[in-house]
Amino acid sequence: MTRSTADIVTLDALGPAGAYASRSHQEIKDVAGNPVARLGLVPTLFVSRAMTALRRSARLPVDDRIAAIARAGELFATATLGGLSVSEYEYRVSRVSGLPLSVVRAATRTAAHRAAHVHESVQYARPAGSVGDWRDPLTRSGRAVWSRRGEVLAVHVSGVHPGAHSLWLEALALGFKVAVRPTRREPFTAHRLVTALWEAGFGTDHVILLPTEQEAGEAVLRGADLAYGGDDVIRRFAGESTVLPQEPGRSKVLLTAGTDWRAHLDMIVDSVAHHGGTGCVNATAVLVEGDPAPVAEAIAARFTALPSLPPEDEKAVLPVQARMPAKALERYVLNNAAGTRGWLGGDGFIDELEDGSAVLRPTVHQLDSPTAPQADLELPFPCVWVAPWTPEAGLEPLRDTLVLTAVTDDARLIDDLVNEPTIGNVYIGGHPTHWTDIGMPHDGYLSDFLMRTKTVIRG
């Protein structure tokens, strides 16, 4: 249970036997350095026993799982859970993460929406020639059966954006037992979601929350069959076939000659700054066939008007960090921007607030080459690099991109982009890089990692 003392809450671990009041705690602070929560940390022995309990538990029938996930999404978005109402939860996430309150609210709605459509989403990912159960009559003549690659999934989400947690609900829908290691940057979302899943009907030995130090965090990973996420522990084991790391997106917009970029300026600005510019699907670079200067100037003019406000302000649209990390980030960006043309933020971009935090204001820099390394810098605020591009430059500047929005009528180029294996998603025309919908793969389907097909034939 989450216990409240004044404005500080305690987030207990959520283990197979229920909430666990740990002796060890991590203090969670907001962007002004004020303590707002105490996160209970569990030791390696607790982790080992918890992972064993997950493995031994009997899973819910599929229809019950789907119904419970949908109910959990509804509770997540409406109920008081662990002592926090929805508005109290969203306020704390905003103050701790520095994300604008409107962004956190949108993530709450997204979680409920994804939970309500989780069955539909996983069915999009199932190979068309396969069935979901060996009992299907089609297996009498031989059929591919879609089956799990394991029993237990470890989730290590980095906590940059609360929306990332709604993705692993698909694993529960597919019958995995799930152990979530919450980030100490923002543990409220993971705690609330696991609590909602328990309330909705999942057993305490079906999905658990294990806050840990690094050594015990590795035990969470070792105790699972598969692991997914983006924290430091995941990155250490990223080369293993049982680990799926969340990589930087380095998403981009490409504007080819003959297209009217002015007609797409709203899309370009939105691709960079949507949800505070913090996501892997936010554009880090805009590549222009022709003179990039007018495009950079127009983007900068739009960004100049954005207000600097505390994250919990209703009108806030930009992310906020504690002052010292913000200053360090500013130095890093300015060092990388040396020698470029700074249309916005070239002399500095943090705007200090009265409480000791700092707003990360947008930056716009113009590069001389589409292959300049700055174009691949992914940063947690609206930071965009505008560069020239030519057909002769080809695909090289466009590779290793999660989402590429291409404003072009060149069918041959579109063929090349769709066929390029290092480009995750291709949006043609005026679709912002953050666009998504139920059933659409993010970085491939998560089910591509979780599931496999095997032939089953029976008499």
mmCIF file of C-alpha atoms in Angstrom, residues 58-416:
data_model
loop_
_atom_site.group_PDB
_atom_site.id
_atom_site.type_symbol
_atom_site.label_atom_id
_atom_site.label_comp_id
_atom_site.label_asym_id
_atom_site.label_seq_id
_atom_site.Cartn_x
_atom_site.Cartn_y
_atom_site.Cartn_z
ATOM 1 C CA ALA A 58 -0.945 -20.526 -13.053
ATOM 2 C CA ARG A 59 -1.918 -17.946 -15.671
ATOM 3 C CA LEU A 60 -5.438 -16.655 -16.155
ATOM 4 C CA PRO A 61 -7.447 -17.898 -19.150
ATOM 5 C CA VAL A 62 -7.047 -15.633 -22.161
ATOM 6 C CA ASP A 63 -10.531 -14.105 -22.016
ATOM 7 C CA ASP A 64 -10.058 -13.303 -18.339
ATOM 8 C CA ARG A 65 -6.675 -11.707 -19.067
ATOM 9 C CA ILE A 66 -8.075 -9.461 -21.783
ATOM 10 C CA ALA A 67 -11.006 -8.384 -19.606
ATOM 11 C CA ALA A 68 -8.737 -7.712 -16.617
ATOM 12 C CA ILE A 69 -6.339 -5.575 -18.682
ATOM 13 C CA ALA A 70 -9.219 -3.494 -20.040
ATOM 14 C CA ARG A 71 -10.564 -3.044 -16.516
ATOM 15 C CA ALA A 72 -7.098 -2.107 -15.237
ATOM 16 C CA GLY A 73 -6.818 0.599 -17.887
ATOM 17 C CA GLU A 74 -10.118 2.047 -16.761
ATOM 18 C CA LEU A 75 -9.021 1.995 -13.115
ATOM 19 C CA PHE A 76 -5.651 3.514 -13.998
ATOM 20 C CA ALA A 77 -7.385 6.482 -15.629
ATOM 21 C CA THR A 78 -10.204 7.017 -13.136
ATOM 22 C CA ALA A 79 -9.724 5.411 -9.723
ATOM 23 C CA THR A 80 -7.932 6.234 -6.515
ATOM 24 C CA LEU A 81 -5.132 3.655 -6.350
ATOM 25 C CA GLY A 82 -2.582 3.245 -3.595
ATOM 26 C CA GLY A 83 -3.982 6.330 -1.904
ATOM 27 C CA LEU A 84 -3.563 8.621 -4.934
ATOM 28 C CA SER A 85 -6.371 9.969 -7.079
ATOM 29 C CA VAL A 86 -5.769 10.375 -10.801
ATOM 30 C CA SER A 87 -5.100 14.099 -10.447
ATOM 31 C CA GLU A 88 -2.716 13.528 -7.506
ATOM 32 C CA TYR A 89 -0.838 10.867 -9.476
ATOM 33 C CA GLU A 90 -0.569 13.073 -12.569
ATOM 34 C CA TYR A 91 0.618 16.074 -10.564
ATOM 35 C CA ARG A 92 3.401 14.044 -8.931
ATOM 36 C CA VAL A 93 4.525 12.565 -12.230
ATOM 37 C CA SER A 94 4.667 16.049 -13.743
ATOM 38 C CA ARG A 95 6.681 17.467 -10.841
ATOM 39 C CA VAL A 96 9.113 14.535 -10.703
ATOM 40 C CA SER A 97 9.643 13.953 -14.431
ATOM 41 C CA GLY A 98 9.397 17.591 -15.480
ATOM 42 C CA LEU A 99 6.922 16.679 -18.219
ATOM 43 C CA PRO A 100 4.122 19.188 -18.769
ATOM 44 C CA LEU A 101 0.954 18.166 -16.933
ATOM 45 C CA SER A 102 -0.942 18.037 -20.223
ATOM 46 C CA VAL A 103 1.539 15.431 -21.489
ATOM 47 C CA VAL A 104 1.055 13.265 -18.399
ATOM 48 C CA ARG A 105 -2.718 13.497 -18.749
ATOM 49 C CA ALA A 106 -2.480 12.447 -22.384
ATOM 50 C CA ALA A 107 -0.346 9.459 -21.341
ATOM 51 C CA THR A 108 -3.032 8.440 -18.838
ATOM 52 C CA ARG A 109 -5.646 8.456 -21.591
ATOM 53 C CA THR A 110 -3.321 6.542 -23.897
ATOM 54 C CA ALA A 111 -2.761 3.834 -21.281
ATOM 55 C CA ALA A 112 -6.509 3.337 -20.858
ATOM 56 C CA HIS A 113 -7.007 3.260 -24.636
ATOM 57 C CA ARG A 114 -4.253 0.719 -25.219
ATOM 58 C CA ALA A 115 -5.549 -1.445 -22.391
ATOM 59 C CA ALA A 116 -9.055 -1.414 -23.849
ATOM 60 C CA HIS A 117 -7.740 -2.531 -27.244
ATOM 61 C CA VAL A 118 -4.927 -4.849 -26.160
ATOM 62 C CA HIS A 119 -6.447 -7.977 -27.730
ATOM 63 C CA GLU A 120 -6.940 -6.194 -31.044
ATOM 64 C CA SER A 121 -3.364 -4.932 -30.897
ATOM 65 C CA VAL A 122 -1.747 -8.345 -30.371
ATOM 66 C CA GLN A 123 -3.901 -9.914 -33.072
ATOM 67 C CA TYR A 124 -2.501 -7.451 -35.597
ATOM 68 C CA ALA A 125 0.923 -8.867 -34.767
ATOM 69 C CA ARG A 126 0.006 -12.560 -35.103
ATOM 70 C CA PRO A 127 1.222 -14.100 -38.375
ATOM 71 C CA ALA A 128 -1.725 -14.482 -40.742
ATOM 72 C CA GLY A 129 -1.059 -18.177 -41.340
ATOM 73 C CA SER A 130 -0.974 -19.117 -37.652
ATOM 74 C CA VAL A 131 -3.557 -19.923 -34.991
ATOM 75 C CA GLY A 132 -3.498 -18.960 -31.346
ATOM 76 C CA ASP A 133 -4.100 -22.359 -29.753
ATOM 77 C CA TRP A 134 -3.302 -25.988 -30.576
ATOM 78 C CA ARG A 135 -6.978 -26.836 -30.007
ATOM 79 C CA ASP A 136 -7.940 -24.884 -33.124
ATOM 80 C CA PRO A 137 -9.527 -27.329 -35.620
ATOM 81 C CA LEU A 138 -7.037 -26.226 -38.275
ATOM 82 C CA THR A 139 -4.234 -28.046 -36.455
ATOM 83 C CA ARG A 140 -5.809 -31.375 -37.453
ATOM 84 C CA SER A 141 -4.321 -30.915 -40.908
ATOM 85 C CA GLY A 142 -1.219 -29.079 -39.678
ATOM 86 C CA ARG A 143 -0.906 -25.421 -38.796
ATOM 87 C CA ALA A 144 1.559 -22.932 -37.311
ATOM 88 C CA VAL A 145 0.680 -22.190 -33.675
ATOM 89 C CA TRP A 146 1.704 -18.840 -32.182
ATOM 90 C CA SER A 147 3.355 -19.574 -28.846
ATOM 91 C CA ARG A 148 5.368 -17.825 -26.151
ATOM 92 C CA ARG A 149 9.158 -17.866 -26.121
ATOM 93 C CA GLY A 150 9.063 -18.102 -22.333
ATOM 94 C CA GLU A 151 6.988 -17.774 -19.198
ATOM 95 C CA VAL A 152 8.336 -14.662 -17.441
ATOM 96 C CA LEU A 153 9.160 -11.220 -18.841
ATOM 97 C CA ALA A 154 11.283 -8.660 -16.990
ATOM 98 C CA VAL A 155 10.449 -5.037 -17.807
ATOM 99 C CA HIS A 156 13.031 -2.303 -17.150
ATOM 100 C CA VAL A 157 11.456 0.926 -18.444
ATOM 101 C CA SER A 158 13.661 4.023 -18.389
ATOM 102 C CA GLY A 159 10.932 6.414 -17.230
ATOM 103 C CA VAL A 160 11.464 9.241 -19.709
ATOM 104 C CA HIS A 161 7.749 9.159 -20.563
ATOM 105 C CA PRO A 162 4.916 7.407 -18.656
ATOM 106 C CA GLY A 163 3.393 6.173 -21.911
ATOM 107 C CA ALA A 164 6.160 3.586 -22.288
ATOM 108 C CA HIS A 165 4.554 1.434 -19.579
ATOM 109 C CA SER A 166 1.395 0.780 -21.555
ATOM 110 C CA LEU A 167 3.360 -1.177 -24.181
ATOM 111 C CA TRP A 168 4.175 -4.172 -21.961
ATOM 112 C CA LEU A 169 0.483 -4.843 -21.305
ATOM 113 C CA GLU A 170 0.637 -6.896 -24.501
ATOM 114 C CA ALA A 171 2.893 -9.395 -22.735
ATOM 115 C CA LEU A 172 0.247 -9.978 -20.065
ATOM 116 C CA ALA A 173 -2.382 -10.407 -22.767
ATOM 117 C CA LEU A 174 -0.231 -13.106 -24.378
ATOM 118 C CA GLY A 175 0.063 -15.006 -21.097
ATOM 119 C CA PHE A 176 3.445 -13.907 -19.786
ATOM 120 C CA LYS A 177 3.977 -13.309 -16.096
ATOM 121 C CA VAL A 178 5.632 -9.898 -15.726
ATOM 122 C CA ALA A 179 8.135 -8.426 -13.262
ATOM 123 C CA VAL A 180 8.511 -4.653 -13.551
ATOM 124 C CA ARG A 181 11.597 -2.908 -12.258
ATOM 125 C CA PRO A 182 10.475 0.736 -11.989
ATOM 126 C CA THR A 183 12.827 3.581 -12.694
ATOM 127 C CA ARG A 184 13.818 5.672 -9.720
ATOM 128 C CA ARG A 185 13.414 8.716 -11.956
ATOM 129 C CA GLU A 186 9.610 8.289 -12.036
ATOM 130 C CA PRO A 187 8.243 5.219 -10.222
ATOM 131 C CA PHE A 188 4.639 6.411 -9.829
ATOM 132 C CA THR A 189 3.377 5.131 -13.191
ATOM 133 C CA ALA A 190 4.680 1.588 -12.806
ATOM 134 C CA HIS A 191 3.367 1.387 -9.236
ATOM 135 C CA ARG A 192 -0.069 2.646 -10.250
ATOM 136 C CA LEU A 193 -0.336 0.312 -13.234
ATOM 137 C CA VAL A 194 0.601 -2.828 -11.287
ATOM 138 C CA THR A 195 -1.834 -1.810 -8.534
ATOM 139 C CA ALA A 196 -4.574 -1.366 -11.144
ATOM 140 C CA LEU A 197 -3.846 -4.792 -12.628
ATOM 141 C CA TRP A 198 -4.128 -6.389 -9.185
ATOM 142 C CA GLU A 199 -7.416 -4.590 -8.547
ATOM 143 C CA ALA A 200 -8.706 -5.735 -11.932
ATOM 144 C CA GLY A 201 -8.155 -9.428 -11.294
ATOM 145 C CA PHE A 202 -4.537 -10.384 -11.910
ATOM 146 C CA GLY A 203 -2.979 -12.311 -9.072
ATOM 147 C CA THR A 204 -0.156 -10.836 -7.042
ATOM 148 C CA ASP A 205 1.954 -13.657 -8.456
ATOM 149 C CA HIS A 206 1.116 -12.744 -12.079
ATOM 150 C CA VAL A 207 2.534 -9.207 -12.250
ATOM 151 C CA ILE A 208 4.846 -7.642 -9.658
ATOM 152 C CA LEU A 209 6.828 -4.463 -9.007
ATOM 153 C CA LEU A 210 10.445 -4.860 -7.880
ATOM 154 C CA PRO A 211 12.300 -1.586 -7.172
ATOM 155 C CA THR A 212 15.977 -2.420 -6.720
ATOM 156 C CA GLU A 213 19.549 -1.277 -6.743
ATOM 157 C CA GLN A 214 21.585 -2.350 -9.796
ATOM 158 C CA GLU A 215 22.801 -5.739 -8.516
ATOM 159 C CA ALA A 216 19.296 -6.855 -7.620
ATOM 160 C CA GLY A 217 18.093 -5.341 -10.898
ATOM 161 C CA GLU A 218 20.337 -7.776 -12.737
ATOM 162 C CA ALA A 219 18.751 -10.557 -10.693
ATOM 163 C CA VAL A 220 15.340 -9.509 -12.066
ATOM 164 C CA LEU A 221 16.728 -9.907 -15.570
ATOM 165 C CA ARG A 222 18.445 -13.231 -14.841
ATOM 166 C CA GLY A 223 15.297 -14.642 -13.254
ATOM 167 C CA ALA A 224 13.217 -14.007 -16.362
ATOM 168 C CA ASP A 225 13.105 -15.790 -19.708
ATOM 169 C CA LEU A 226 13.004 -12.523 -21.658
ATOM 170 C CA ALA A 227 13.699 -8.895 -20.776
ATOM 171 C CA TYR A 228 12.610 -5.619 -22.324
ATOM 172 C CA GLY A 229 13.261 -1.959 -21.616
ATOM 173 C CA GLY A 230 15.698 0.919 -21.735
ATOM 174 C CA ASP A 231 17.534 1.321 -18.433
ATOM 175 C CA ASP A 232 21.226 0.745 -17.734
ATOM 176 C CA VAL A 233 20.776 -2.916 -16.792
ATOM 177 C CA ILE A 234 19.069 -3.690 -20.094
ATOM 178 C CA ARG A 235 21.765 -1.884 -22.072
ATOM 179 C CA ARG A 236 24.490 -3.982 -20.421
ATOM 180 C CA PHE A 237 22.879 -7.162 -21.777
ATOM 181 C CA ALA A 238 21.618 -5.724 -25.072
ATOM 182 C CA GLY A 239 23.587 -8.180 -27.200
ATOM 183 C CA GLU A 240 21.758 -11.230 -25.873
ATOM 184 C CA SER A 241 18.903 -12.769 -27.855
ATOM 185 C CA THR A 242 16.691 -12.815 -24.761
ATOM 186 C CA VAL A 243 16.993 -9.055 -24.227
ATOM 187 C CA LEU A 244 15.184 -6.392 -26.274
ATOM 188 C CA PRO A 245 16.582 -2.903 -25.604
ATOM 189 C CA GLN A 246 14.692 0.319 -26.291
ATOM 190 C CA GLU A 247 17.093 2.209 -28.529
ATOM 191 C CA PRO A 248 17.225 5.956 -29.289
ATOM 192 C CA GLY A 249 14.749 6.867 -32.031
ATOM 193 C CA ARG A 250 16.682 9.504 -33.995
ATOM 194 C CA SER A 251 13.454 10.215 -35.889
ATOM 195 C CA LYS A 252 13.617 12.581 -38.854
ATOM 196 C CA VAL A 253 11.656 14.607 -41.400
ATOM 197 C CA LEU A 254 12.744 14.681 -45.054
ATOM 198 C CA LEU A 255 11.560 17.457 -47.383
ATOM 199 C CA THR A 256 12.357 16.828 -51.051
ATOM 200 C CA ALA A 257 12.425 19.366 -53.859
ATOM 201 C CA GLY A 258 9.109 20.231 -55.465
ATOM 202 C CA THR A 259 7.159 19.971 -52.198
ATOM 203 C CA ASP A 260 5.854 23.017 -50.376
ATOM 204 C CA TRP A 261 7.424 22.781 -46.930
ATOM 205 C CA ARG A 262 5.401 25.800 -45.760
ATOM 206 C CA ALA A 263 2.236 23.740 -46.107
ATOM 207 C CA HIS A 264 3.793 21.192 -43.738
ATOM 208 C CA LEU A 265 5.280 23.564 -41.167
ATOM 209 C CA ASP A 266 2.695 22.627 -38.534
ATOM 210 C CA MET A 267 3.616 18.961 -38.985
ATOM 211 C CA ILE A 268 7.353 19.693 -38.764
ATOM 212 C CA VAL A 269 7.008 21.750 -35.573
ATOM 213 C CA ASP A 270 4.674 19.162 -34.054
ATOM 214 C CA SER A 271 7.103 16.342 -34.901
ATOM 215 C CA VAL A 272 9.843 18.114 -32.957
ATOM 216 C CA ALA A 273 7.934 19.508 -29.976
ATOM 217 C CA HIS A 274 4.908 17.236 -29.409
ATOM 218 C CA HIS A 275 4.729 16.077 -25.766
ATOM 219 C CA GLY A 276 7.616 18.341 -24.862
ATOM 220 C CA GLY A 277 9.985 16.812 -27.413
ATOM 221 C CA THR A 278 10.947 14.036 -24.987
ATOM 222 C CA GLY A 279 10.041 10.948 -27.003
ATOM 223 C CA CYS A 280 11.979 8.637 -29.280
ATOM 224 C CA VAL A 281 9.396 9.471 -31.946
ATOM 225 C CA ASN A 282 10.138 13.194 -31.809
ATOM 226 C CA ALA A 283 12.148 14.444 -34.781
ATOM 227 C CA THR A 284 15.784 15.238 -34.051
ATOM 228 C CA ALA A 285 16.618 16.342 -37.597
ATOM 229 C CA VAL A 286 14.925 17.932 -40.610
ATOM 230 C CA LEU A 287 16.658 17.251 -43.927
ATOM 231 C CA VAL A 288 15.888 19.627 -46.804
ATOM 232 C CA GLU A 289 16.554 19.194 -50.497
ATOM 233 C CA GLY A 290 17.515 22.772 -51.251
ATOM 234 C CA ASP A 291 18.317 25.660 -48.924
ATOM 235 C CA PRO A 292 17.645 24.619 -45.302
ATOM 236 C CA ALA A 293 17.868 28.174 -43.926
ATOM 237 C CA PRO A 294 14.239 29.245 -44.568
ATOM 238 C CA VAL A 295 12.989 26.042 -42.931
ATOM 239 C CA ALA A 296 15.215 26.506 -39.879
ATOM 240 C CA GLU A 297 14.186 30.148 -39.573
ATOM 241 C CA ALA A 298 10.474 29.277 -39.733
ATOM 242 C CA ILE A 299 10.788 26.538 -37.100
ATOM 243 C CA ALA A 300 12.699 28.879 -34.785
ATOM 244 C CA ALA A 301 10.038 31.583 -35.168
ATOM 245 C CA ARG A 302 7.335 29.131 -34.056
ATOM 246 C CA PHE A 303 9.345 27.962 -31.059
ATOM 247 C CA THR A 304 10.175 31.474 -29.848
ATOM 248 C CA ALA A 305 6.573 32.010 -28.806
ATOM 249 C CA LEU A 306 6.386 28.965 -26.495
ATOM 250 C CA PRO A 307 6.070 29.917 -22.792
ATOM 251 C CA SER A 308 8.450 28.987 -19.960
ATOM 252 C CA LEU A 309 6.275 27.602 -17.166
ATOM 253 C CA PRO A 310 6.467 25.088 -14.288
ATOM 254 C CA PRO A 311 5.513 21.615 -15.531
ATOM 255 C CA GLU A 312 2.299 21.483 -13.489
ATOM 256 C CA ASP A 313 0.975 24.683 -15.081
ATOM 257 C CA GLU A 314 -2.041 24.043 -17.297
ATOM 258 C CA LYS A 315 -0.402 25.971 -20.153
ATOM 259 C CA ALA A 316 3.042 24.341 -19.906
ATOM 260 C CA VAL A 317 4.331 22.719 -23.109
ATOM 261 C CA LEU A 318 8.073 22.439 -22.447
ATOM 262 C CA PRO A 319 9.960 20.010 -20.175
ATOM 263 C CA VAL A 320 11.629 21.070 -16.936
ATOM 264 C CA GLN A 321 14.677 19.707 -15.125
ATOM 265 C CA ALA A 322 16.504 20.453 -11.911
ATOM 266 C CA ARG A 323 18.858 23.396 -12.405
ATOM 267 C CA MET A 324 22.195 21.558 -12.299
ATOM 268 C CA PRO A 325 21.294 18.763 -14.756
ATOM 269 C CA ALA A 326 19.744 21.404 -17.006
ATOM 270 C CA LYS A 327 22.961 23.430 -16.994
ATOM 271 C CA ALA A 328 24.996 20.311 -17.761
ATOM 272 C CA LEU A 329 22.698 19.493 -20.676
ATOM 273 C CA GLU A 330 23.015 23.056 -21.956
ATOM 274 C CA ARG A 331 26.820 22.814 -21.936
ATOM 275 C CA TYR A 332 26.674 19.495 -23.767
ATOM 276 C CA VAL A 333 24.400 20.820 -26.510
ATOM 277 C CA LEU A 334 26.357 24.046 -26.979
ATOM 278 C CA ASN A 335 29.622 22.109 -27.252
ATOM 279 C CA ASN A 336 28.089 19.936 -29.961
ATOM 280 C CA ALA A 337 26.630 22.984 -31.695
ATOM 281 C CA ALA A 338 29.994 24.744 -32.029
ATOM 282 C CA GLY A 339 30.522 25.770 -35.638
ATOM 283 C CA THR A 340 26.863 25.425 -36.609
ATOM 284 C CA ARG A 341 24.438 28.231 -37.347
ATOM 285 C CA GLY A 342 22.229 28.760 -34.318
ATOM 286 C CA TRP A 343 18.780 30.017 -35.232
ATOM 287 C CA LEU A 344 17.488 29.541 -31.690
ATOM 288 C CA GLY A 345 19.234 28.673 -28.432
ATOM 289 C CA GLY A 346 22.734 29.171 -29.778
ATOM 290 C CA ASP A 347 23.738 31.237 -26.734
ATOM 291 C CA GLY A 348 21.927 29.038 -24.223
ATOM 292 C CA PHE A 349 18.450 27.658 -23.850
ATOM 293 C CA ILE A 350 17.577 27.045 -20.199
ATOM 294 C CA ASP A 351 15.180 29.412 -18.468
ATOM 295 C CA GLU A 352 15.475 29.230 -14.676
ATOM 296 C CA LEU A 353 12.300 29.263 -12.589
ATOM 297 C CA GLU A 354 11.875 30.642 -9.081
ATOM 298 C CA ASP A 355 11.767 27.195 -7.432
ATOM 299 C CA GLY A 356 15.284 26.283 -8.597
ATOM 300 C CA SER A 357 14.241 24.243 -11.634
ATOM 301 C CA ALA A 358 14.836 25.206 -15.259
ATOM 302 C CA VAL A 359 12.761 25.049 -18.428
ATOM 303 C CA LEU A 360 14.457 23.444 -21.420
ATOM 304 C CA ARG A 361 13.578 25.818 -24.237
ATOM 305 C CA PRO A 362 13.752 24.674 -27.886
ATOM 306 C CA THR A 363 16.901 24.948 -29.956
ATOM 307 C CA VAL A 364 17.272 25.078 -33.735
ATOM 308 C CA HIS A 365 20.668 24.686 -35.401
ATOM 309 C CA GLN A 366 21.606 24.503 -39.067
ATOM 310 C CA LEU A 367 24.182 21.984 -40.247
ATOM 311 C CA ASP A 368 26.342 22.068 -43.368
ATOM 312 C CA SER A 369 26.056 18.357 -44.102
ATOM 313 C CA PRO A 370 23.287 15.742 -43.752
ATOM 314 C CA THR A 371 25.836 13.310 -42.309
ATOM 315 C CA ALA A 372 26.954 15.644 -39.507
ATOM 316 C CA PRO A 373 26.895 13.638 -36.249
ATOM 317 C CA GLN A 374 24.681 16.193 -34.498
ATOM 318 C CA ALA A 375 21.706 15.062 -36.604
ATOM 319 C CA ASP A 376 21.623 11.819 -34.608
ATOM 320 C CA LEU A 377 21.629 13.431 -31.158
ATOM 321 C CA GLU A 378 18.446 12.510 -29.302
ATOM 322 C CA LEU A 379 17.832 14.817 -26.352
ATOM 323 C CA PRO A 380 14.957 15.125 -23.845
ATOM 324 C CA PHE A 381 13.587 18.440 -25.138
ATOM 325 C CA PRO A 382 12.768 20.057 -28.516
ATOM 326 C CA CYS A 383 16.239 20.172 -30.083
ATOM 327 C CA VAL A 384 16.342 19.971 -33.870
ATOM 328 C CA TRP A 385 19.153 20.057 -36.416
ATOM 329 C CA VAL A 386 18.260 21.271 -39.917
ATOM 330 C CA ALA A 387 20.529 20.123 -42.744
ATOM 331 C CA PRO A 388 20.712 20.070 -46.535
ATOM 332 C CA TRP A 389 20.050 16.809 -48.378
ATOM 333 C CA THR A 390 20.512 15.762 -51.990
ATOM 334 C CA PRO A 391 19.559 12.611 -53.903
ATOM 335 C CA GLU A 392 23.290 12.020 -54.272
ATOM 336 C CA ALA A 393 23.567 11.821 -50.473
ATOM 337 C CA GLY A 394 21.124 8.934 -50.700
ATOM 338 C CA LEU A 395 19.994 6.921 -47.711
ATOM 339 C CA GLU A 396 23.131 7.256 -45.614
ATOM 340 C CA PRO A 397 21.853 10.286 -43.603
ATOM 341 C CA LEU A 398 18.470 8.581 -43.138
ATOM 342 C CA ARG A 399 19.597 5.271 -41.700
ATOM 343 C CA ASP A 400 19.164 4.178 -38.058
ATOM 344 C CA THR A 401 15.891 6.091 -37.809
ATOM 345 C CA LEU A 402 12.853 4.936 -35.846
ATOM 346 C CA VAL A 403 10.356 7.116 -37.739
ATOM 347 C CA LEU A 404 10.991 8.957 -40.984
ATOM 348 C CA THR A 405 8.348 11.324 -42.308
ATOM 349 C CA ALA A 406 9.094 11.886 -46.001
ATOM 350 C CA VAL A 407 7.343 14.747 -47.762
ATOM 351 C CA THR A 408 7.948 13.596 -51.320
ATOM 352 C CA ASP A 409 6.284 12.413 -54.516
ATOM 353 C CA ASP A 410 9.294 10.329 -55.566
ATOM 354 C CA ALA A 411 8.017 6.735 -55.715
ATOM 355 C CA ARG A 412 11.500 5.304 -56.238
ATOM 356 C CA LEU A 413 12.759 7.077 -53.122
ATOM 357 C CA ILE A 414 9.788 5.787 -51.137
ATOM 358 C CA ASP A 415 10.608 2.254 -52.319
ATOM 359 C CA ASP A 416 14.159 2.708 -51.058
#
